[in-house]
Every structure is written in C-alpha cells, then in structure tokens.
JSON list of C-alpha atoms and ligand atoms in Angstrom, two decimals:
[
{"chain": "A", "resi": 16, "resn": "UNK", "atom": "CA", "xyz": [-21.27, -55.80, 26.05]},
{"chain": "A", "resi": 17, "resn": "UNK", "atom": "CA", "xyz": [-20.92, -52.70, 27.77]},
{"chain": "A", "resi": 18, "resn": "UNK", "atom": "CA", "xyz": [-19.47, -49.38, 26.92]},
{"chain": "A", "resi": 19, "resn": "UNK", "atom": "CA", "xyz": [-17.25, -50.04, 30.51]},
{"chain": "A", "resi": 20, "resn": "UNK", "atom": "CA", "xyz": [-16.41, -53.09, 29.34]},
{"chain": "A", "resi": 21, "resn": "UNK", "atom": "CA", "xyz": [-14.11, -51.80, 26.52]},
{"chain": "A", "resi": 22, "resn": "UNK", "atom": "CA", "xyz": [-14.10, -48.39, 28.18]},
{"chain": "A", "resi": 23, "resn": "UNK", "atom": "CA", "xyz": [-9.93, -48.76, 27.06]},
{"chain": "A", "resi": 24, "resn": "UNK", "atom": "CA", "xyz": [-10.82, -48.73, 23.82]},
{"chain": "A", "resi": 25, "resn": "UNK", "atom": "CA", "xyz": [-13.90, -45.91, 23.54]},
{"chain": "A", "resi": 26, "resn": "UNK", "atom": "CA", "xyz": [-13.68, -42.18, 23.50]},
{"chain": "A", "resi": 27, "resn": "UNK", "atom": "CA", "xyz": [-16.80, -41.44, 24.15]},
{"chain": "A", "resi": 28, "resn": "UNK", "atom": "CA", "xyz": [-20.46, -42.60, 23.88]},
{"chain": "A", "resi": 29, "resn": "UNK", "atom": "CA", "xyz": [-22.31, -41.66, 20.54]},
{"chain": "A", "resi": 30, "resn": "UNK", "atom": "CA", "xyz": [-25.89, -42.57, 21.39]},
{"chain": "A", "resi": 31, "resn": "UNK", "atom": "CA", "xyz": [-27.10, -44.36, 24.62]},
{"chain": "A", "resi": 32, "resn": "UNK", "atom": "CA", "xyz": [-29.15, -47.66, 24.51]},
{"chain": "A", "resi": 33, "resn": "UNK", "atom": "CA", "xyz": [-31.77, -45.74, 26.27]},
{"chain": "A", "resi": 34, "resn": "UNK", "atom": "CA", "xyz": [-31.94, -43.21, 22.74]},
{"chain": "A", "resi": 35, "resn": "UNK", "atom": "CA", "xyz": [-31.52, -46.23, 19.83]},
{"chain": "A", "resi": 36, "resn": "UNK", "atom": "CA", "xyz": [-34.53, -47.48, 22.02]},
{"chain": "A", "resi": 37, "resn": "UNK", "atom": "CA", "xyz": [-36.72, -44.87, 22.08]},
{"chain": "A", "resi": 38, "resn": "UNK", "atom": "CA", "xyz": [-35.29, -43.59, 17.84]},
{"chain": "A", "resi": 39, "resn": "UNK", "atom": "CA", "xyz": [-36.79, -47.31, 17.37]},
{"chain": "A", "resi": 40, "resn": "UNK", "atom": "CA", "xyz": [-39.56, -47.48, 19.33]},
{"chain": "A", "resi": 41, "resn": "UNK", "atom": "CA", "xyz": [-40.63, -44.43, 17.35]},
{"chain": "A", "resi": 42, "resn": "UNK", "atom": "CA", "xyz": [-40.11, -45.21, 13.78]},
{"chain": "A", "resi": 43, "resn": "UNK", "atom": "CA", "xyz": [-41.73, -48.11, 14.28]},
{"chain": "A", "resi": 44, "resn": "UNK", "atom": "CA", "xyz": [-44.74, -46.72, 15.45]},
{"chain": "A", "resi": 45, "resn": "UNK", "atom": "CA", "xyz": [-44.51, -44.98, 12.49]},
{"chain": "A", "resi": 46, "resn": "UNK", "atom": "CA", "xyz": [-44.20, -47.51, 10.17]},
{"chain": "A", "resi": 47, "resn": "UNK", "atom": "CA", "xyz": [-46.63, -50.20, 11.76]},
{"chain": "A", "resi": 48, "resn": "UNK", "atom": "CA", "xyz": [-49.25, -47.15, 10.88]},
{"chain": "A", "resi": 49, "resn": "UNK", "atom": "CA", "xyz": [-47.95, -46.35, 6.91]},
{"chain": "A", "resi": 50, "resn": "UNK", "atom": "CA", "xyz": [-47.65, -50.63, 6.52]},
{"chain": "A", "resi": 51, "resn": "UNK", "atom": "CA", "xyz": [-51.21, -51.83, 7.45]},
{"chain": "A", "resi": 52, "resn": "UNK", "atom": "CA", "xyz": [-52.02, -54.81, 5.56]},
{"chain": "A", "resi": 53, "resn": "UNK", "atom": "CA", "xyz": [-49.06, -54.61, 3.55]},
{"chain": "A", "resi": 54, "resn": "UNK", "atom": "CA", "xyz": [-47.21, -57.28, 4.70]},
{"chain": "A", "resi": 55, "resn": "UNK", "atom": "CA", "xyz": [-44.01, -55.44, 4.54]},
{"chain": "A", "resi": 56, "resn": "UNK", "atom": "CA", "xyz": [-40.68, -57.29, 3.87]},
{"chain": "A", "resi": 57, "resn": "UNK", "atom": "CA", "xyz": [-37.80, -56.18, 5.71]},
{"chain": "A", "resi": 58, "resn": "UNK", "atom": "CA", "xyz": [-34.66, -56.50, 4.13]},
{"chain": "A", "resi": 59, "resn": "UNK", "atom": "CA", "xyz": [-31.30, -56.38, 6.12]},
{"chain": "A", "resi": 60, "resn": "UNK", "atom": "CA", "xyz": [-28.14, -56.06, 5.17]},
{"chain": "A", "resi": 61, "resn": "UNK", "atom": "CA", "xyz": [-26.01, -57.53, 6.72]},
{"chain": "A", "resi": 62, "resn": "UNK", "atom": "CA", "xyz": [-24.53, -57.97, 9.51]},
{"chain": "A", "resi": 63, "resn": "UNK", "atom": "CA", "xyz": [-24.24, -54.39, 11.01]},
{"chain": "A", "resi": 64, "resn": "UNK", "atom": "CA", "xyz": [-28.09, -54.25, 10.49]},
{"chain": "A", "resi": 65, "resn": "UNK", "atom": "CA", "xyz": [-28.91, -57.30, 12.23]},
{"chain": "A", "resi": 66, "resn": "UNK", "atom": "CA", "xyz": [-29.35, -55.35, 15.38]},
{"chain": "A", "resi": 67, "resn": "UNK", "atom": "CA", "xyz": [-31.39, -52.71, 14.52]},
{"chain": "A", "resi": 68, "resn": "UNK", "atom": "CA", "xyz": [-33.64, -55.47, 12.20]},
{"chain": "A", "resi": 69, "resn": "UNK", "atom": "CA", "xyz": [-34.15, -57.10, 15.38]},
{"chain": "A", "resi": 70, "resn": "UNK", "atom": "CA", "xyz": [-35.07, -54.59, 17.85]},
{"chain": "A", "resi": 71, "resn": "UNK", "atom": "CA", "xyz": [-37.12, -52.37, 15.31]},
{"chain": "A", "resi": 72, "resn": "UNK", "atom": "CA", "xyz": [-39.10, -56.11, 13.95]},
{"chain": "A", "resi": 73, "resn": "UNK", "atom": "CA", "xyz": [-40.04, -56.31, 17.97]},
{"chain": "A", "resi": 74, "resn": "UNK", "atom": "CA", "xyz": [-41.64, -52.80, 18.16]},
{"chain": "A", "resi": 75, "resn": "UNK", "atom": "CA", "xyz": [-43.52, -53.19, 15.31]},
{"chain": "A", "resi": 76, "resn": "UNK", "atom": "CA", "xyz": [-47.63, -53.95, 15.91]},
{"chain": "A", "resi": 77, "resn": "UNK", "atom": "CA", "xyz": [-47.65, -55.16, 12.09]},
{"chain": "A", "resi": 78, "resn": "UNK", "atom": "CA", "xyz": [-46.71, -58.79, 10.33]},
{"chain": "A", "resi": 79, "resn": "UNK", "atom": "CA", "xyz": [-43.65, -58.46, 8.82]},
{"chain": "A", "resi": 80, "resn": "UNK", "atom": "CA", "xyz": [-41.15, -60.52, 7.20]},
{"chain": "A", "resi": 81, "resn": "UNK", "atom": "CA", "xyz": [-37.50, -60.93, 7.41]},
{"chain": "A", "resi": 82, "resn": "UNK", "atom": "CA", "xyz": [-34.88, -61.56, 4.84]},
{"chain": "A", "resi": 83, "resn": "UNK", "atom": "CA", "xyz": [-31.17, -60.34, 3.94]},
{"chain": "A", "resi": 84, "resn": "UNK", "atom": "CA", "xyz": [-28.84, -59.41, 1.84]},
{"chain": "A", "resi": 85, "resn": "UNK", "atom": "CA", "xyz": [-25.00, -59.47, 2.23]},
{"chain": "A", "resi": 86, "resn": "UNK", "atom": "CA", "xyz": [-23.18, -56.78, 0.01]},
{"chain": "A", "resi": 87, "resn": "UNK", "atom": "CA", "xyz": [-19.54, -55.71, -0.66]},
{"chain": "A", "resi": 88, "resn": "UNK", "atom": "CA", "xyz": [-18.80, -52.47, -2.26]},
{"chain": "A", "resi": 89, "resn": "UNK", "atom": "CA", "xyz": [-15.70, -51.30, -4.03]},
{"chain": "A", "resi": 90, "resn": "UNK", "atom": "CA", "xyz": [-13.85, -48.09, -4.47]},
{"chain": "A", "resi": 91, "resn": "UNK", "atom": "CA", "xyz": [-15.43, -46.61, -0.65]},
{"chain": "A", "resi": 92, "resn": "UNK", "atom": "CA", "xyz": [-13.66, -43.01, -1.46]},
{"chain": "A", "resi": 93, "resn": "UNK", "atom": "CA", "xyz": [-10.64, -43.99, -4.11]},
{"chain": "A", "resi": 94, "resn": "UNK", "atom": "CA", "xyz": [-12.20, -45.75, -6.97]},
{"chain": "A", "resi": 95, "resn": "UNK", "atom": "CA", "xyz": [-16.02, -45.02, -5.79]},
{"chain": "A", "resi": 96, "resn": "UNK", "atom": "CA", "xyz": [-17.88, -46.42, -8.67]},
{"chain": "A", "resi": 97, "resn": "UNK", "atom": "CA", "xyz": [-20.50, -47.58, -6.45]},
{"chain": "A", "resi": 98, "resn": "UNK", "atom": "CA", "xyz": [-19.77, -50.90, -8.03]},
{"chain": "A", "resi": 99, "resn": "UNK", "atom": "CA", "xyz": [-21.74, -53.49, -4.86]},
{"chain": "A", "resi": 100, "resn": "UNK", "atom": "CA", "xyz": [-21.18, -57.21, -5.30]},
{"chain": "A", "resi": 101, "resn": "UNK", "atom": "CA", "xyz": [-24.19, -59.86, -3.62]},
{"chain": "A", "resi": 102, "resn": "UNK", "atom": "CA", "xyz": [-22.28, -61.81, -1.29]},
{"chain": "A", "resi": 103, "resn": "UNK", "atom": "CA", "xyz": [-24.87, -63.74, -0.15]},
{"chain": "A", "resi": 104, "resn": "UNK", "atom": "CA", "xyz": [-28.59, -62.95, -1.85]},
{"chain": "A", "resi": 105, "resn": "UNK", "atom": "CA", "xyz": [-32.38, -62.51, -0.53]},
{"chain": "A", "resi": 106, "resn": "UNK", "atom": "CA", "xyz": [-34.21, -65.68, -0.53]},
{"chain": "A", "resi": 107, "resn": "UNK", "atom": "CA", "xyz": [-37.17, -64.04, -0.98]},
{"chain": "A", "resi": 108, "resn": "UNK", "atom": "CA", "xyz": [-38.85, -63.20, -4.44]},
{"chain": "A", "resi": 109, "resn": "UNK", "atom": "CA", "xyz": [-39.39, -59.60, -4.19]},
{"chain": "A", "resi": 110, "resn": "UNK", "atom": "CA", "xyz": [-42.01, -59.23, -6.97]},
{"chain": "A", "resi": 111, "resn": "UNK", "atom": "CA", "xyz": [-44.74, -57.09, -6.00]},
{"chain": "A", "resi": 112, "resn": "UNK", "atom": "CA", "xyz": [-43.75, -56.79, -2.51]},
{"chain": "A", "resi": 113, "resn": "UNK", "atom": "CA", "xyz": [-43.61, -53.87, -0.52]},
{"chain": "A", "resi": 114, "resn": "UNK", "atom": "CA", "xyz": [-39.86, -53.65, 0.96]},
{"chain": "A", "resi": 115, "resn": "UNK", "atom": "CA", "xyz": [-38.47, -51.73, 3.84]},
{"chain": "A", "resi": 116, "resn": "UNK", "atom": "CA", "xyz": [-34.33, -51.51, 3.83]},
{"chain": "A", "resi": 117, "resn": "UNK", "atom": "CA", "xyz": [-33.12, -51.68, 7.27]},
{"chain": "A", "resi": 118, "resn": "UNK", "atom": "CA", "xyz": [-29.87, -50.30, 7.50]},
{"chain": "A", "resi": 119, "resn": "UNK", "atom": "CA", "xyz": [-27.82, -48.91, 10.54]},
{"chain": "A", "resi": 120, "resn": "UNK", "atom": "CA", "xyz": [-25.53, -46.51, 9.06]},
{"chain": "A", "resi": 121, "resn": "UNK", "atom": "CA", "xyz": [-25.54, -44.52, 5.70]},
{"chain": "A", "resi": 122, "resn": "UNK", "atom": "CA", "xyz": [-22.39, -43.03, 5.02]},
{"chain": "A", "resi": 123, "resn": "UNK", "atom": "CA", "xyz": [-21.44, -42.21, 1.39]},
{"chain": "A", "resi": 124, "resn": "UNK", "atom": "CA", "xyz": [-25.03, -43.41, 0.33]},
{"chain": "A", "resi": 125, "resn": "UNK", "atom": "CA", "xyz": [-23.54, -45.48, -2.46]},
{"chain": "A", "resi": 126, "resn": "UNK", "atom": "CA", "xyz": [-24.84, -49.02, -1.24]},
{"chain": "A", "resi": 127, "resn": "UNK", "atom": "CA", "xyz": [-27.99, -47.94, -0.72]},
{"chain": "A", "resi": 128, "resn": "UNK", "atom": "CA", "xyz": [-28.44, -46.52, -3.93]},
{"chain": "A", "resi": 129, "resn": "UNK", "atom": "CA", "xyz": [-27.66, -49.08, -5.88]},
{"chain": "A", "resi": 130, "resn": "UNK", "atom": "CA", "xyz": [-29.69, -52.08, -3.50]},
{"chain": "A", "resi": 131, "resn": "UNK", "atom": "CA", "xyz": [-32.92, -49.71, -3.78]},
{"chain": "A", "resi": 132, "resn": "UNK", "atom": "CA", "xyz": [-32.52, -49.94, -7.09]},
{"chain": "A", "resi": 133, "resn": "UNK", "atom": "CA", "xyz": [-31.62, -53.44, -7.69]},
{"chain": "A", "resi": 134, "resn": "UNK", "atom": "CA", "xyz": [-34.59, -54.34, -5.88]},
{"chain": "A", "resi": 135, "resn": "UNK", "atom": "CA", "xyz": [-36.93, -52.01, -7.99]},
{"chain": "A", "resi": 136, "resn": "UNK", "atom": "CA", "xyz": [-35.47, -53.51, -11.07]},
{"chain": "A", "resi": 137, "resn": "UNK", "atom": "CA", "xyz": [-36.34, -56.94, -9.23]},
{"chain": "A", "resi": 138, "resn": "UNK", "atom": "CA", "xyz": [-40.09, -55.86, -9.61]},
{"chain": "A", "resi": 139, "resn": "UNK", "atom": "CA", "xyz": [-40.42, -54.82, -5.81]},
{"chain": "A", "resi": 140, "resn": "UNK", "atom": "CA", "xyz": [-44.15, -52.74, -5.39]},
{"chain": "A", "resi": 141, "resn": "UNK", "atom": "CA", "xyz": [-42.33, -50.02, -3.53]},
{"chain": "A", "resi": 142, "resn": "UNK", "atom": "CA", "xyz": [-38.81, -49.82, -1.87]},
{"chain": "A", "resi": 143, "resn": "UNK", "atom": "CA", "xyz": [-38.51, -47.07, 1.26]},
{"chain": "A", "resi": 144, "resn": "UNK", "atom": "CA", "xyz": [-35.51, -47.08, 3.44]},
{"chain": "A", "resi": 145, "resn": "UNK", "atom": "CA", "xyz": [-34.87, -47.15, 7.22]},
{"chain": "A", "resi": 146, "resn": "UNK", "atom": "CA", "xyz": [-31.33, -46.61, 8.62]},
{"chain": "A", "resi": 147, "resn": "UNK", "atom": "CA", "xyz": [-30.92, -45.79, 11.93]},
{"chain": "A", "resi": 148, "resn": "UNK", "atom": "CA", "xyz": [-27.87, -43.47, 11.47]},
{"chain": "A", "resi": 149, "resn": "UNK", "atom": "CA", "xyz": [-26.59, -41.14, 9.37]},
{"chain": "A", "resi": 150, "resn": "UNK", "atom": "CA", "xyz": [-23.55, -39.01, 8.51]},
{"chain": "A", "resi": 151, "resn": "UNK", "atom": "CA", "xyz": [-24.97, -36.39, 6.04]},
{"chain": "A", "resi": 152, "resn": "UNK", "atom": "CA", "xyz": [-21.31, -34.57, 5.56]},
{"chain": "A", "resi": 153, "resn": "UNK", "atom": "CA", "xyz": [-19.99, -37.89, 4.15]},
{"chain": "A", "resi": 154, "resn": "UNK", "atom": "CA", "xyz": [-23.17, -38.27, 1.24]},
{"chain": "A", "resi": 155, "resn": "UNK", "atom": "CA", "xyz": [-21.82, -38.53, -2.23]},
{"chain": "A", "resi": 156, "resn": "UNK", "atom": "CA", "xyz": [-25.21, -40.30, -3.74]},
{"chain": "A", "resi": 157, "resn": "UNK", "atom": "CA", "xyz": [-28.60, -39.05, -2.86]},
{"chain": "A", "resi": 158, "resn": "UNK", "atom": "CA", "xyz": [-30.63, -41.32, -1.49]},
{"chain": "A", "resi": 159, "resn": "UNK", "atom": "CA", "xyz": [-33.95, -41.10, 0.05]},
{"chain": "A", "resi": 160, "resn": "UNK", "atom": "CA", "xyz": [-34.62, -41.90, 3.92]},
{"chain": "A", "resi": 161, "resn": "UNK", "atom": "CA", "xyz": [-38.08, -42.02, 4.28]},
{"chain": "A", "resi": 162, "resn": "UNK", "atom": "CA", "xyz": [-37.20, -43.07, 7.92]},
{"chain": "A", "resi": 163, "resn": "UNK", "atom": "CA", "xyz": [-34.05, -42.10, 9.16]},
{"chain": "A", "resi": 164, "resn": "UNK", "atom": "CA", "xyz": [-33.08, -41.97, 12.97]},
{"chain": "A", "resi": 165, "resn": "UNK", "atom": "CA", "xyz": [-29.93, -40.33, 13.83]},
{"chain": "A", "resi": 166, "resn": "UNK", "atom": "CA", "xyz": [-27.34, -38.04, 12.60]},
{"chain": "A", "resi": 167, "resn": "UNK", "atom": "CA", "xyz": [-24.19, -37.74, 13.16]},
{"chain": "A", "resi": 168, "resn": "UNK", "atom": "CA", "xyz": [-20.86, -36.41, 12.55]},
{"chain": "A", "resi": 169, "resn": "UNK", "atom": "CA", "xyz": [-17.96, -37.72, 10.57]},
{"chain": "A", "resi": 170, "resn": "UNK", "atom": "CA", "xyz": [-17.07, -39.94, 13.42]},
{"chain": "A", "resi": 171, "resn": "UNK", "atom": "CA", "xyz": [-16.02, -43.16, 12.77]},
{"chain": "A", "resi": 172, "resn": "UNK", "atom": "CA", "xyz": [-18.42, -45.40, 15.08]},
{"chain": "A", "resi": 173, "resn": "UNK", "atom": "CA", "xyz": [-19.28, -49.30, 16.32]},
{"chain": "A", "resi": 174, "resn": "UNK", "atom": "CA", "xyz": [-21.69, -50.61, 19.15]},
{"chain": "A", "resi": 175, "resn": "UNK", "atom": "CA", "xyz": [-25.25, -51.89, 18.02]},
{"chain": "A", "resi": 176, "resn": "UNK", "atom": "CA", "xyz": [-24.31, -54.10, 15.00]},
{"chain": "A", "resi": 177, "resn": "UNK", "atom": "CA", "xyz": [-21.78, -51.65, 13.88]},
{"chain": "A", "resi": 178, "resn": "UNK", "atom": "CA", "xyz": [-17.81, -52.84, 13.96]},
{"chain": "A", "resi": 179, "resn": "UNK", "atom": "CA", "xyz": [-14.22, -52.04, 13.44]},
{"chain": "A", "resi": 180, "resn": "UNK", "atom": "CA", "xyz": [-12.48, -54.83, 11.55]},
{"chain": "A", "resi": 181, "resn": "UNK", "atom": "CA", "xyz": [-15.29, -57.05, 13.07]},
{"chain": "A", "resi": 182, "resn": "UNK", "atom": "CA", "xyz": [-14.82, -55.78, 16.59]},
{"chain": "A", "resi": 183, "resn": "UNK", "atom": "CA", "xyz": [-17.35, -54.36, 18.61]},
{"chain": "A", "resi": 184, "resn": "UNK", "atom": "CA", "xyz": [-20.56, -55.11, 17.38]},
{"chain": "A", "resi": 185, "resn": "UNK", "atom": "CA", "xyz": [-21.99, -56.92, 19.94]},
{"chain": "A", "resi": 186, "resn": "UNK", "atom": "CA", "xyz": [-21.64, -53.24, 21.96]},
{"chain": "A", "resi": 187, "resn": "UNK", "atom": "CA", "xyz": [-25.32, -52.05, 23.34]},
{"chain": "A", "resi": 188, "resn": "UNK", "atom": "CA", "xyz": [-24.96, -48.38, 22.65]},
{"chain": "A", "resi": 189, "resn": "UNK", "atom": "CA", "xyz": [-23.20, -46.26, 19.66]},
{"chain": "A", "resi": 190, "resn": "UNK", "atom": "CA", "xyz": [-19.33, -44.85, 20.36]},
{"chain": "A", "resi": 191, "resn": "UNK", "atom": "CA", "xyz": [-16.84, -43.44, 18.68]},
{"chain": "A", "resi": 192, "resn": "UNK", "atom": "CA", "xyz": [-13.18, -45.69, 18.82]},
{"chain": "A", "resi": 193, "resn": "UNK", "atom": "CA", "xyz": [-10.25, -44.11, 20.23]},
{"chain": "A", "resi": 194, "resn": "UNK", "atom": "CA", "xyz": [-7.78, -43.61, 17.56]},
{"chain": "A", "resi": 195, "resn": "UNK", "atom": "CA", "xyz": [-4.71, -45.42, 19.61]},
{"chain": "A", "resi": 196, "resn": "UNK", "atom": "CA", "xyz": [-7.23, -48.06, 18.60]},
{"chain": "A", "resi": 197, "resn": "UNK", "atom": "CA", "xyz": [-6.66, -47.89, 14.53]},
{"chain": "A", "resi": 198, "resn": "UNK", "atom": "CA", "xyz": [-3.39, -46.61, 14.99]},
{"chain": "A", "resi": 199, "resn": "UNK", "atom": "CA", "xyz": [-2.46, -49.83, 17.18]},
{"chain": "A", "resi": 200, "resn": "UNK", "atom": "CA", "xyz": [-3.19, -52.31, 14.03]},
{"chain": "B", "resi": 1066, "resn": "IMP", "atom": "P1", "xyz": [-22.23, -46.16, 2.03]},
{"chain": "B", "resi": 1066, "resn": "IMP", "atom": "O1", "xyz": [-22.65, -47.50, 1.58]},
{"chain": "B", "resi": 1066, "resn": "IMP", "atom": "O2", "xyz": [-20.74, -45.76, 2.23]},
{"chain": "B", "resi": 1066, "resn": "IMP", "atom": "O3", "xyz": [-23.13, -45.54, 2.44]},
{"chain": "B", "resi": 1066, "resn": "IMP", "atom": "O4", "xyz": [-21.52, -47.47, 3.51]},
{"chain": "B", "resi": 1066, "resn": "IMP", "atom": "C1", "xyz": [-22.31, -48.00, 4.34]},
{"chain": "B", "resi": 1066, "resn": "IMP", "atom": "C2", "xyz": [-22.17, -49.24, 4.74]},
{"chain": "B", "resi": 1066, "resn": "IMP", "atom": "O5", "xyz": [-20.20, -48.43, 5.69]},
{"chain": "B", "resi": 1066, "resn": "IMP", "atom": "C3", "xyz": [-22.45, -49.22, 6.25]},
{"chain": "B", "resi": 1066, "resn": "IMP", "atom": "O6", "xyz": [-23.31, -49.99, 6.33]},
{"chain": "B", "resi": 1066, "resn": "IMP", "atom": "C4", "xyz": [-21.60, -49.46, 7.59]},
{"chain": "B", "resi": 1066, "resn": "IMP", "atom": "O7", "xyz": [-21.48, -50.82, 6.87]},
{"chain": "B", "resi": 1066, "resn": "IMP", "atom": "C5", "xyz": [-20.25, -49.32, 6.95]},
{"chain": "B", "resi": 1066, "resn": "IMP", "atom": "N1", "xyz": [-19.63, -47.86, 7.54]},
{"chain": "B", "resi": 1066, "resn": "IMP", "atom": "C6", "xyz": [-19.83, -46.15, 7.42]},
{"chain": "B", "resi": 1066, "resn": "IMP", "atom": "N2", "xyz": [-19.20, -45.65, 8.34]},
{"chain": "B", "resi": 1066, "resn": "IMP", "atom": "C7", "xyz": [-19.27, -46.45, 9.32]},
{"chain": "B", "resi": 1066, "resn": "IMP", "atom": "C8", "xyz": [-18.65, -46.68, 10.59]},
{"chain": "B", "resi": 1066, "resn": "IMP", "atom": "O8", "xyz": [-18.67, -45.18, 11.30]},
{"chain": "B", "resi": 1066, "resn": "IMP", "atom": "N3", "xyz": [-18.95, -47.60, 11.66]},
{"chain": "B", "resi": 1066, "resn": "IMP", "atom": "C9", "xyz": [-18.82, -48.62, 11.36]},
{"chain": "B", "resi": 1066, "resn": "IMP", "atom": "N4", "xyz": [-19.33, -48.81, 10.03]},
{"chain": "B", "resi": 1066, "resn": "IMP", "atom": "C10", "xyz": [-19.56, -47.93, 8.88]},
{"chain": "B", "resi": 1067, "resn": "MG", "atom": "MG1", "xyz": [-24.11, -52.07, 6.73]}
]
C-alpha cells in the first residue's frame, strides 16, 4: 500500500521507500562485514520490526538465522517502570550466540534496554542493536544502538511495519498521520 492509497489519513511522508531501501542496504553491508563467520541470530521484535527484518535479512551477504519475540511494555510515560512482559518468546537458545536485535523504532528506549539485558542474562556471546528509526528527543533510558538508521522528530509515524491501532503496517514508506485520525477515535 502506498501513501496515495490512504492519502486522506496522511499528513506527510517522512522517510520514502527509496530512503528505507538505501539505509537498509548500507547497514546490511556493514553488518555483513562485522559478522562474517559468526552466524549471527537476528532477533526481531514483533510486530513492527517484521518489515525491516525481511528486507534486511535478504540484503546481508552472510548466512544469518532469524527469530522473533513479542513483548509488551507497561508504563509508557505514566508508570514508566520499564517493566516488560514476554508475550511470545524466542524459539532459539541464545547461549553463546551473537545476537543482533532488529527494531523498527526506539522511542523511550525502555523495551530495548530490557531486551538487551535479558539476552545477556541468558548467556548471549554478544548483543547489538539495529534500529531503523530513532526519536532521540524521547529517550529516557540510554541504549547503545550500534546500527542506527534515521533519526526522526517527535512525531507519531506509521508504515513499513509501524502501526497506529494495528493499521497502516502495510504502507510501503514511513509517514506522519493527520491528527484527525486520532481525534476520530
Ligand atoms: P520504547 O520502549 O518506548 O522505546 O518503545 C518503542 C516501541 O514503541 C516501538 O517498538 C514501537 O512499537 C512503538 N512506537 C514508538 N514510537 C512509535 C511511532 O511513532 N509509531 C508507531 N509505533 C511507535
Ligand atoms: Mg516495536
């Protein structure tokens, strides 16, 4: 789906499909170099990171394995405990593995900080992060993102996996929603 298909809901495009593709290719080339011979495990956080994982895993030039985790975080802004619950766990044993977490976007950083700690606690040999997008102005917890895509302003975005109320995940670029979409709900 393209912006033209939902243009009544979209304020403006923030990251085009071409920009997404070129950034993923650039990071994939770097990761291929850094992880050659290491058989890394790509861990994607459901559901938002799926689009990035699929494109990224095809763009790397080394063998990788993939796995998924579904997390729910409580206290976004209000309770702000950074408490995270695992809704669906990995199927892989991460002990001794080189893990690259694939994320759609880092906001407060709480989910990611928790996940990095958890995978280290489980005995991973290394844990690094690739996030396609980041909102630095929203950061509450320091997270070391080795492979960072685009920094964006503090605006709510959808597309390329990112949703608003489970909608717009299948948009092929990243866009800012019109406020009327939220006000209508
Ligand atoms: P954090 O723990 O606050 O960093 O939460 C990050 C998660 O919040 C992301 O993985 C997304 O699922 C969600 N999120 C944060 N900002 C946006 C946005 O602008 N659009 C859609 N989802 C977002
Ligand atoms: Mg996410």
